[in-house]
Short mmCIF file of C-alpha atoms (C1' of nucleotides) in Angstrom, two decimals:
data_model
loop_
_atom_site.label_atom_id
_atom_site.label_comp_id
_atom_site.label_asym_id
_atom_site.label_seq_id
_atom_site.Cartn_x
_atom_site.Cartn_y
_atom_site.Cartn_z
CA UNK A 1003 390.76 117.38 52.92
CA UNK A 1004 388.93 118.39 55.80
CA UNK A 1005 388.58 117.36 59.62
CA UNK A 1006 385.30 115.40 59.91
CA UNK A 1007 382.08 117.12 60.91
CA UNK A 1008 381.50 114.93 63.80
CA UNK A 1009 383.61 117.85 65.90
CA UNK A 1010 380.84 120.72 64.78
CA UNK A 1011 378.20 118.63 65.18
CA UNK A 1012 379.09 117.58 68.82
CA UNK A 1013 379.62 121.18 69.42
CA UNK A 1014 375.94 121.69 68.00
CA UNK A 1015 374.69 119.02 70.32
CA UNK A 1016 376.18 120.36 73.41
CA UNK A 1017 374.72 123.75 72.62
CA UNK A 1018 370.99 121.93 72.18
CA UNK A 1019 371.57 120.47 75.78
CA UNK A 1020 372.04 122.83 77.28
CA UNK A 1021 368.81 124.81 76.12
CA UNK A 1022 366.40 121.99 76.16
CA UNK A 1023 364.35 120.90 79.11
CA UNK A 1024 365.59 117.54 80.65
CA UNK A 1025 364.14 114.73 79.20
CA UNK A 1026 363.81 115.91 75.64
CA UNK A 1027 366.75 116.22 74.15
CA UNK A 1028 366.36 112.75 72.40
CA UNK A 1029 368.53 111.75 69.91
CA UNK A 1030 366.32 111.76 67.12
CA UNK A 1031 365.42 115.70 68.54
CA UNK A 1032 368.98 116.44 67.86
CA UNK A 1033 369.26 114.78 64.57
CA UNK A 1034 366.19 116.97 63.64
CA UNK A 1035 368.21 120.09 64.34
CA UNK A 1036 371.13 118.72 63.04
CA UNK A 1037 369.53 117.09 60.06
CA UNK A 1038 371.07 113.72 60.29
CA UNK A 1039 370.39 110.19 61.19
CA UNK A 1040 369.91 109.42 65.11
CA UNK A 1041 372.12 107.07 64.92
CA UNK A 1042 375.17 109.59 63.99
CA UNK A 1043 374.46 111.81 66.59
CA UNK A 1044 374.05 108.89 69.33
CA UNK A 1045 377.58 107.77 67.94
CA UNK A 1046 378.87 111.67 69.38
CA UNK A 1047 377.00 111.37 72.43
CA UNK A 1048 378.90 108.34 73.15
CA UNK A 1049 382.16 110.02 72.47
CA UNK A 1050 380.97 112.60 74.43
CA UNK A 1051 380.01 110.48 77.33
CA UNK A 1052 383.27 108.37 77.11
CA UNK A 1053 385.14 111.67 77.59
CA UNK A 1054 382.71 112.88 80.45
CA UNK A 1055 381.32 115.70 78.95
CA UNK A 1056 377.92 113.81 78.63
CA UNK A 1057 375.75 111.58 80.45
CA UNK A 1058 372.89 109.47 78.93
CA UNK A 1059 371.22 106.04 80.01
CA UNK A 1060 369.97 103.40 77.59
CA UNK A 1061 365.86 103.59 78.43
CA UNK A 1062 365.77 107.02 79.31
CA UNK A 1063 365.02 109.57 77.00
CA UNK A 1064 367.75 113.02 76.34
CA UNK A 1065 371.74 113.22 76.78
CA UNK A 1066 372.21 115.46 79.87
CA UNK A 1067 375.36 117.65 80.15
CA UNK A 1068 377.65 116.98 83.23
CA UNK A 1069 379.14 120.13 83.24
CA UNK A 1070 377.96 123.40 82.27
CA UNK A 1071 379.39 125.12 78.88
CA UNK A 1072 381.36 127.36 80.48
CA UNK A 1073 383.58 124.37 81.69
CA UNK A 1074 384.00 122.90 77.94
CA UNK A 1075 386.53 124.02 75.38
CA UNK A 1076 386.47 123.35 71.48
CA UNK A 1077 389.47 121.34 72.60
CA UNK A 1078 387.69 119.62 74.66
CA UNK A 1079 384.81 118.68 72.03
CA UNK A 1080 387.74 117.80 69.34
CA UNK A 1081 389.29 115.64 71.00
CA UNK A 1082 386.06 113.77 72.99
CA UNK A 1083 385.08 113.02 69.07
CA UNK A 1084 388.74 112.67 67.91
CA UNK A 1085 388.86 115.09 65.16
CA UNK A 1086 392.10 114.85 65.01
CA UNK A 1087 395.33 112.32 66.22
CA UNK A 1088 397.65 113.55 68.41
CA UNK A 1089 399.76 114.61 66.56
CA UNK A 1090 398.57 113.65 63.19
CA UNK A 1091 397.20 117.04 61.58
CA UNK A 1092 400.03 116.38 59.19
CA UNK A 1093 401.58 113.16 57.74
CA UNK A 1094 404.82 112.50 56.30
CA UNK A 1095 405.40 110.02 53.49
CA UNK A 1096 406.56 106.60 54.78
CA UNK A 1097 409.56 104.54 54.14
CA UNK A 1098 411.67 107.20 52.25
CA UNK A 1099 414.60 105.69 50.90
CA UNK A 1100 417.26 105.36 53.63
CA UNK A 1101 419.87 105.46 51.60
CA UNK A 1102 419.42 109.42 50.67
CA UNK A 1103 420.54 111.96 53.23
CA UNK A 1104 417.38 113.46 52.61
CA UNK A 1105 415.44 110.62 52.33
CA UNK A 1106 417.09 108.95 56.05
CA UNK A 1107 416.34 112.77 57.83
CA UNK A 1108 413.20 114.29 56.12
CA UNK A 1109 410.48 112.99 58.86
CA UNK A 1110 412.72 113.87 61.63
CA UNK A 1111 413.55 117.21 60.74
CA UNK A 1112 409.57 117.97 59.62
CA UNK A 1113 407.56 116.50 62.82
CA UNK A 1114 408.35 118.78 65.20
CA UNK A 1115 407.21 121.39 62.56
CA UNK A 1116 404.15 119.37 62.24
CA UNK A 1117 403.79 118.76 65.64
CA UNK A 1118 404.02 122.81 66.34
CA UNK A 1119 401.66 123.65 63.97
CA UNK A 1120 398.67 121.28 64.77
CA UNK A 1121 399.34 122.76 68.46
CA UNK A 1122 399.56 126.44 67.47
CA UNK A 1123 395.71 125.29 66.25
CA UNK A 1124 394.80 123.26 68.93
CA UNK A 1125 395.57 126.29 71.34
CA UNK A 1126 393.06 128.61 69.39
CA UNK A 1127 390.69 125.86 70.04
CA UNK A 1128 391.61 125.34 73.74
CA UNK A 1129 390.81 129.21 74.07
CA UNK A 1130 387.03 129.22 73.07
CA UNK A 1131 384.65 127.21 75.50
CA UNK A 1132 381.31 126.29 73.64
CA UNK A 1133 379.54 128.50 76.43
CA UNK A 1134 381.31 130.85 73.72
CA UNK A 1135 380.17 129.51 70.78
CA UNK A 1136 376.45 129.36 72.49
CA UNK A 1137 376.85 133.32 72.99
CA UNK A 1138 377.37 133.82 69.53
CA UNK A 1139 374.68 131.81 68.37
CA UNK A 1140 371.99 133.58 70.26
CA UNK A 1141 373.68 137.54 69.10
CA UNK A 1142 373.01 136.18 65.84
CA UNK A 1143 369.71 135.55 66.40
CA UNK A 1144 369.12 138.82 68.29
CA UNK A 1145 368.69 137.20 71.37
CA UNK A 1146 369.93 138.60 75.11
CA UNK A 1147 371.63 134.88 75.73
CA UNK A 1148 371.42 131.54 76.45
CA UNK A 1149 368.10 131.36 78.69
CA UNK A 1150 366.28 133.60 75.81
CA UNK A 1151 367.33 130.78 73.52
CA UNK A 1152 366.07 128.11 75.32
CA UNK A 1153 362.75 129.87 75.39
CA UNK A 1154 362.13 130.14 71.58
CA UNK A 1155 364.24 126.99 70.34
CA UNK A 1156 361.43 124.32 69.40
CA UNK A 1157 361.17 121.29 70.74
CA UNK A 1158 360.60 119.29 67.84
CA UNK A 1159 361.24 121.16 64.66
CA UNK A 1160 359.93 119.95 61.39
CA UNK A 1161 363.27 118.81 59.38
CA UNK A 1162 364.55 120.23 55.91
CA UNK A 1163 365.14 116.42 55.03
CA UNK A 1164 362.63 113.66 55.80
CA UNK A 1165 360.63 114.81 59.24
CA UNK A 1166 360.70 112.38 61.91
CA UNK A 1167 357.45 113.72 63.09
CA UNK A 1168 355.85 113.08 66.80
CA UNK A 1169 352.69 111.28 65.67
CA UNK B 1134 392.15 112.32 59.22
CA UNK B 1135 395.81 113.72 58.18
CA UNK B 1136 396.70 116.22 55.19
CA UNK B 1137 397.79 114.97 52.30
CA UNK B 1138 401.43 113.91 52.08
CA UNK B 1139 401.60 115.82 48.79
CA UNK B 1140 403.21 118.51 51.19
CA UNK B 1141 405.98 116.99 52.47
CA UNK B 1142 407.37 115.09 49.61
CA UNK B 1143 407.18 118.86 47.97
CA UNK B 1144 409.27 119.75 50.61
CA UNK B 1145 411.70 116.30 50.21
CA UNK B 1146 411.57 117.53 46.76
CA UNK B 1147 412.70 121.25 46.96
CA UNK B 1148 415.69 120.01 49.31
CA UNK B 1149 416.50 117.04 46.82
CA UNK B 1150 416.32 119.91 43.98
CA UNK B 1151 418.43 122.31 46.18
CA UNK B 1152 421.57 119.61 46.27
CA UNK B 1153 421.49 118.30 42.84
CA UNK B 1154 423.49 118.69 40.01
CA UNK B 1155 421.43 120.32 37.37
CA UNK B 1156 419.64 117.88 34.90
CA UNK B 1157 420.09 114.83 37.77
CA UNK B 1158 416.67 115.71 39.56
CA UNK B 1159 414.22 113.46 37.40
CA UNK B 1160 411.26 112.62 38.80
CA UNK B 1161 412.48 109.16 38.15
CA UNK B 1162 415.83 110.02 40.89
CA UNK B 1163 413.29 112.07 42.81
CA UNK B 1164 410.38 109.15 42.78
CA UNK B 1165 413.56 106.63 44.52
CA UNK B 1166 414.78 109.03 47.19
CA UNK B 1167 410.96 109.93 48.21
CA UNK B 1168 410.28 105.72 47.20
CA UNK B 1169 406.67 106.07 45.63
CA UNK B 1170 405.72 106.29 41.83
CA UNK B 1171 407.79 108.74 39.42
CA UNK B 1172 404.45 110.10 38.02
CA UNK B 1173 403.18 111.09 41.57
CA UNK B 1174 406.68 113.51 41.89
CA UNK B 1175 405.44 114.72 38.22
CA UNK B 1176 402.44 115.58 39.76
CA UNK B 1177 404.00 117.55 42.54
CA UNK B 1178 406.30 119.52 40.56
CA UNK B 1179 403.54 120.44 38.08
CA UNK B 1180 402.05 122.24 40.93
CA UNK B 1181 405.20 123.51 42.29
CA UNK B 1182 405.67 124.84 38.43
CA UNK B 1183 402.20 126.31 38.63
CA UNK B 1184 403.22 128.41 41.82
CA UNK B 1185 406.35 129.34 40.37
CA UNK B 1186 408.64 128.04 43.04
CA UNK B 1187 410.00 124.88 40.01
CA UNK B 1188 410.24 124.82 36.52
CA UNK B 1189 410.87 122.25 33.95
CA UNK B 1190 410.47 121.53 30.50
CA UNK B 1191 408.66 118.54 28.31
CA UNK B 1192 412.04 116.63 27.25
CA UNK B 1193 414.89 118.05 29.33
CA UNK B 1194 415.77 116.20 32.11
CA UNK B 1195 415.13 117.44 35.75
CA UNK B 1196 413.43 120.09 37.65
CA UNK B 1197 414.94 123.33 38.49
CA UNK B 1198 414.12 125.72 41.51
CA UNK B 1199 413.26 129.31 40.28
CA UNK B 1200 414.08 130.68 43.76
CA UNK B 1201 416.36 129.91 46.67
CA UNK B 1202 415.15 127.56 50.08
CA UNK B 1203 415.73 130.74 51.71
CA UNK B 1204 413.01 132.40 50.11
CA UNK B 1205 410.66 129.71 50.09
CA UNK B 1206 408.76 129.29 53.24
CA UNK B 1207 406.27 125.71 54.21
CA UNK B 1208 403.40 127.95 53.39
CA UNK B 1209 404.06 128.15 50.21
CA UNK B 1210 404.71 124.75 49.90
CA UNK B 1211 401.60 124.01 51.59
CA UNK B 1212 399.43 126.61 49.29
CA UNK B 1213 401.02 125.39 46.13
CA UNK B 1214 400.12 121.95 46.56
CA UNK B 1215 396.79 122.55 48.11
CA UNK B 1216 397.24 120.86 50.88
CA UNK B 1217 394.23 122.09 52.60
CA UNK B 1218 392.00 124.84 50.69
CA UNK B 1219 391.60 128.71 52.25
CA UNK B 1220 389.69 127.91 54.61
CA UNK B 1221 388.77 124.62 54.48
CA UNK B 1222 390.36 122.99 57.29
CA UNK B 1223 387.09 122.13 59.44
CA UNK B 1224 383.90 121.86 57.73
CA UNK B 1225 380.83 122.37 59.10
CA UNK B 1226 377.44 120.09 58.31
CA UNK B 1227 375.84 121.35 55.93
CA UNK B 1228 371.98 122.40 55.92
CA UNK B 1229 371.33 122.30 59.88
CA UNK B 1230 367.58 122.48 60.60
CA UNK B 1231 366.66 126.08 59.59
CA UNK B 1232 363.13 126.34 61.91
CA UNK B 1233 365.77 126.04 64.94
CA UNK B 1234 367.29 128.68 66.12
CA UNK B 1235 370.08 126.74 67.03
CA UNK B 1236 370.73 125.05 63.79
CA UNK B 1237 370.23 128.22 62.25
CA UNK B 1238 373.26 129.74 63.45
CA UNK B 1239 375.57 127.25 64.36
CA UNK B 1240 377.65 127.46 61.02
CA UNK B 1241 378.29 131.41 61.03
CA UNK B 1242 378.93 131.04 64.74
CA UNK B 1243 381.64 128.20 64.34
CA UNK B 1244 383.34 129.48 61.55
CA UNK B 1245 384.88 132.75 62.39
CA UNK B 1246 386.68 130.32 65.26
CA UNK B 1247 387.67 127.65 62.44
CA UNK B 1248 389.34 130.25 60.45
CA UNK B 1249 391.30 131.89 63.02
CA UNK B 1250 392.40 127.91 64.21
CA UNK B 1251 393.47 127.36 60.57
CA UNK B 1252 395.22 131.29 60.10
CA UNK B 1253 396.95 130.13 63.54
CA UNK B 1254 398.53 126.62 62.08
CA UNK B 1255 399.28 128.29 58.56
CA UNK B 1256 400.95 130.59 60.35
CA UNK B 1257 403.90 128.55 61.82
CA UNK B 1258 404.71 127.30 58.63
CA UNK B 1259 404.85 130.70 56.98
CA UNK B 1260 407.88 130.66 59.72
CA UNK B 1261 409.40 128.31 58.59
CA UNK B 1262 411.71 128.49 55.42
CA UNK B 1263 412.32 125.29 53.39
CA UNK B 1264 416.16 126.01 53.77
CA UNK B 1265 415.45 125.57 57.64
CA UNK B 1266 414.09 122.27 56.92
CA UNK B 1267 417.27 121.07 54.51
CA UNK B 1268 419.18 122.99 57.78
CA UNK B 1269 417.91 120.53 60.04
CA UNK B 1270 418.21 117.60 57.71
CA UNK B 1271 421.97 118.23 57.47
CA UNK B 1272 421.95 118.85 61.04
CA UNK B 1273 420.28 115.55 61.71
CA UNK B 1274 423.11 113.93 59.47
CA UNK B 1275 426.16 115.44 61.37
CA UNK B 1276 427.08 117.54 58.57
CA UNK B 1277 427.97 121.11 58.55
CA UNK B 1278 425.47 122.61 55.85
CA UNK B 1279 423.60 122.04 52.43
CA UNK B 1280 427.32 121.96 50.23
CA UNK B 1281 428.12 119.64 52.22
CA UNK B 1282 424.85 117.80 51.70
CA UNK B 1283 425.15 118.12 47.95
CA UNK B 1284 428.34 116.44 47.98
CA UNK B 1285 427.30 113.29 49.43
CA UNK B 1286 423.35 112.73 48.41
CA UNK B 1287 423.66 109.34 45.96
CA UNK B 1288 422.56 110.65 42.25
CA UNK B 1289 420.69 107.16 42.39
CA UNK B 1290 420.36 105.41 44.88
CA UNK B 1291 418.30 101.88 45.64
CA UNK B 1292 414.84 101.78 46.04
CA UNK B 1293 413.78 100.12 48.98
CA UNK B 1294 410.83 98.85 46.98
CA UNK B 1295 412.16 97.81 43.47
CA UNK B 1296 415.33 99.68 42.10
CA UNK B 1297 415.15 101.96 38.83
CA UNK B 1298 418.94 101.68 38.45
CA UNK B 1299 420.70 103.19 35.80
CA UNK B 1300 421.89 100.74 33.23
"C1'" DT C 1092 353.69 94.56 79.70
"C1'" DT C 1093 353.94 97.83 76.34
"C1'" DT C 1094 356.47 101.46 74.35
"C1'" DA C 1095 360.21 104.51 73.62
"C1'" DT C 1096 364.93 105.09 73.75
"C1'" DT C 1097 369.84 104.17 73.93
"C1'" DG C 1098 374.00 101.53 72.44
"C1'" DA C 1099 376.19 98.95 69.16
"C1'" DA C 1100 377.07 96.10 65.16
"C1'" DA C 1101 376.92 95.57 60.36
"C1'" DC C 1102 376.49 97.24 55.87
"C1'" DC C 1103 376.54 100.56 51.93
"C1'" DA C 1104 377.50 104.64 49.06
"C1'" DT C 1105 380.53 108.26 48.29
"C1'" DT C 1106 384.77 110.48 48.33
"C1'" DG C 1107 389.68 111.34 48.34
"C1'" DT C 1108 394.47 109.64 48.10
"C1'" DA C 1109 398.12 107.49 46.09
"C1'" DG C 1110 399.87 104.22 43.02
"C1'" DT C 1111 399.98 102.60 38.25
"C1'" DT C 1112 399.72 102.25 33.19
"C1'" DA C 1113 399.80 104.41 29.00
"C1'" DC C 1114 400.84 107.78 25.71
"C1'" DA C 1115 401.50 112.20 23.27
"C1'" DT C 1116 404.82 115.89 23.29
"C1'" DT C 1117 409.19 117.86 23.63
"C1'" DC C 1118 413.99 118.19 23.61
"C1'" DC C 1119 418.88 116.74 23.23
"C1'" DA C 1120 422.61 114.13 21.23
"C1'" DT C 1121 424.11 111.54 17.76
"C1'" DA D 710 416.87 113.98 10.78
"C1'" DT D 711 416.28 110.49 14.01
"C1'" DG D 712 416.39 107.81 18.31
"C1'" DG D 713 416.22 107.92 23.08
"C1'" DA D 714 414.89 109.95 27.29
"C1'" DA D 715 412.15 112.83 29.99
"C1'" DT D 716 408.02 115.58 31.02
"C1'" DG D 717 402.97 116.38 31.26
"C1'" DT D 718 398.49 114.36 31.51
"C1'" DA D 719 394.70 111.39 31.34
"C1'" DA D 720 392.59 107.31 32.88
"C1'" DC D 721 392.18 103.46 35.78
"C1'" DT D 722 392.65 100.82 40.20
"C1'" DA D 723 393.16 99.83 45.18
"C1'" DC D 724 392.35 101.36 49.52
"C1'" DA D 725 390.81 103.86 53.45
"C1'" DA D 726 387.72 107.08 55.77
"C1'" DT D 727 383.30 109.29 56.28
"C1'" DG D 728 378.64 109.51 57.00
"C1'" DG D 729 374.22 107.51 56.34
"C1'" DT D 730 371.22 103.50 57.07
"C1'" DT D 731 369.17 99.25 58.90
"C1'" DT D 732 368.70 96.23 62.49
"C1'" DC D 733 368.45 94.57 67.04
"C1'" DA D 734 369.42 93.65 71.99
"C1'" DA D 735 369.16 95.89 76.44
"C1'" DT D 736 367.10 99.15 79.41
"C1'" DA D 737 363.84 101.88 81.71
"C1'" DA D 738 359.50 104.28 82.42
"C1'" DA D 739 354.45 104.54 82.11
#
DNA sequence: TTTATTGAAACCATTGTAGTTACATTCCAT
DNA sequence: ATGGAATGTAACTACAATGGTTTCAATAAA
């Protein structure tokens, strides 16, 4: 069991936004980096959009952000993709038998548990903006920061899978 | 995207264990209070058995807890029925474009953030006792405590789905 | 008007979960 | 000892979710 990678990968594509010269960060660009189909990634952007963080135009080439990194928290990215429910980290068996005192009382006295915990994870979540993440991602590379990053990342990368190409 | 419900029915099990007569908790009684197969409780318990927290035998009837609620928190629950591996909460995608700087470093710059998100939830469990739980389930039921509980939980009750009865 | 791109629908392969059947093994009571 | 009942396990099925893929209409820019 895991939550789906749709929430790293939007966090990936916000990152590659906000490095990349406007106009170019198609979505087949981004599926390069990612190394996925366009089509998966143009699914996020439209999650991403829908929740505001994201703007794009059928016709016209690249997502553009709509507000800067700083401004956008791992929360926000989770639940612009819906990672997760609310609420529904955790699930409880349905239709226990109602005539057991355990049975009739196990969902209500677990939830709020449930609920708790999925929050206690959300929070760590809420307190890392992807400007963050971004930062990290350019120390590893050795890199002073973001505009550095933007310098060296290439525009159109040849992919580990099948290479798209610009022919 | 929810965990696996293996964790609460091992906690509906623990509390059904907790208020039963010894040699009364089959996984036949336990499969009609929880209402789902008797094979999936066998399943359950095995693992519980494997962590030490239940033990039965081949041929005697019933499962048998090996250590009080009290000393038995949800993370062990949790851990013993693998609800979600160490560390395995979010994934990442796999193989991200290595010739981009970006994709190069997105995984070990997400996961130190995933871990500490997943530490954070695991922790409110290991909080949480599964004697709290049955606490709250008697609560929930007007009663005053687990004896009293024990006194009243049906040895076999109907199924909502079909009955097993005891003829 | 041509070309590139987005947005969206439809479809497929793979995976994981839970339910189910079946059966060998083990133990207890008669 | 023998029969009945329960556990432990393997194997199979149904179902849902995920991610990848193909296809195409709509849009915009050159």
């Amino acid at each position: 069991m895991n939550i789906s990678t749709k929430f790293p990968v939007a966090v990936h594509t916000l990152i590659l936004l906000s490095v990349s010269e406007p106009g170019t960060a198609t979505s087949e660009f981004i599926a390069s980096s990612v190394n996925t189909n366009p089509v998966v990634i143009r699914r996020i952007t439209g999650m991403l959009g829908r929740a505001g963080l994201v703007e794009a135009r059928a016709g016209v080439a690249g997502s553009r952000l709509r507000r800067p990194l700083e401004d956008i928290t791992l929360l926000d990215v989770y639940k612009a993709v819906n990672a997760v429910g609310e609420g529904e980290l955790f699930a409880v068996h349905d239709s226990p038998n109602p005539n057991c005192e355990v049975g009739r009382n196990i969902q209500a006295a677990m939830n709020p548990i449930f609920i708790e915990a999925q929050r206690a994870m959300e929070r760590v979540l809420e307190n890392t903006t992807v400007a963050a993440v971004a930062g990290d991602v350019s120390q590893l590379e050795g890199l002073g920061g973001l505009e550095a990053l933007a310098a060296i990342c290439p525009p159109a990368p040849a992919g580990t899978s099948e290479a798209p190409g610009r022919e």
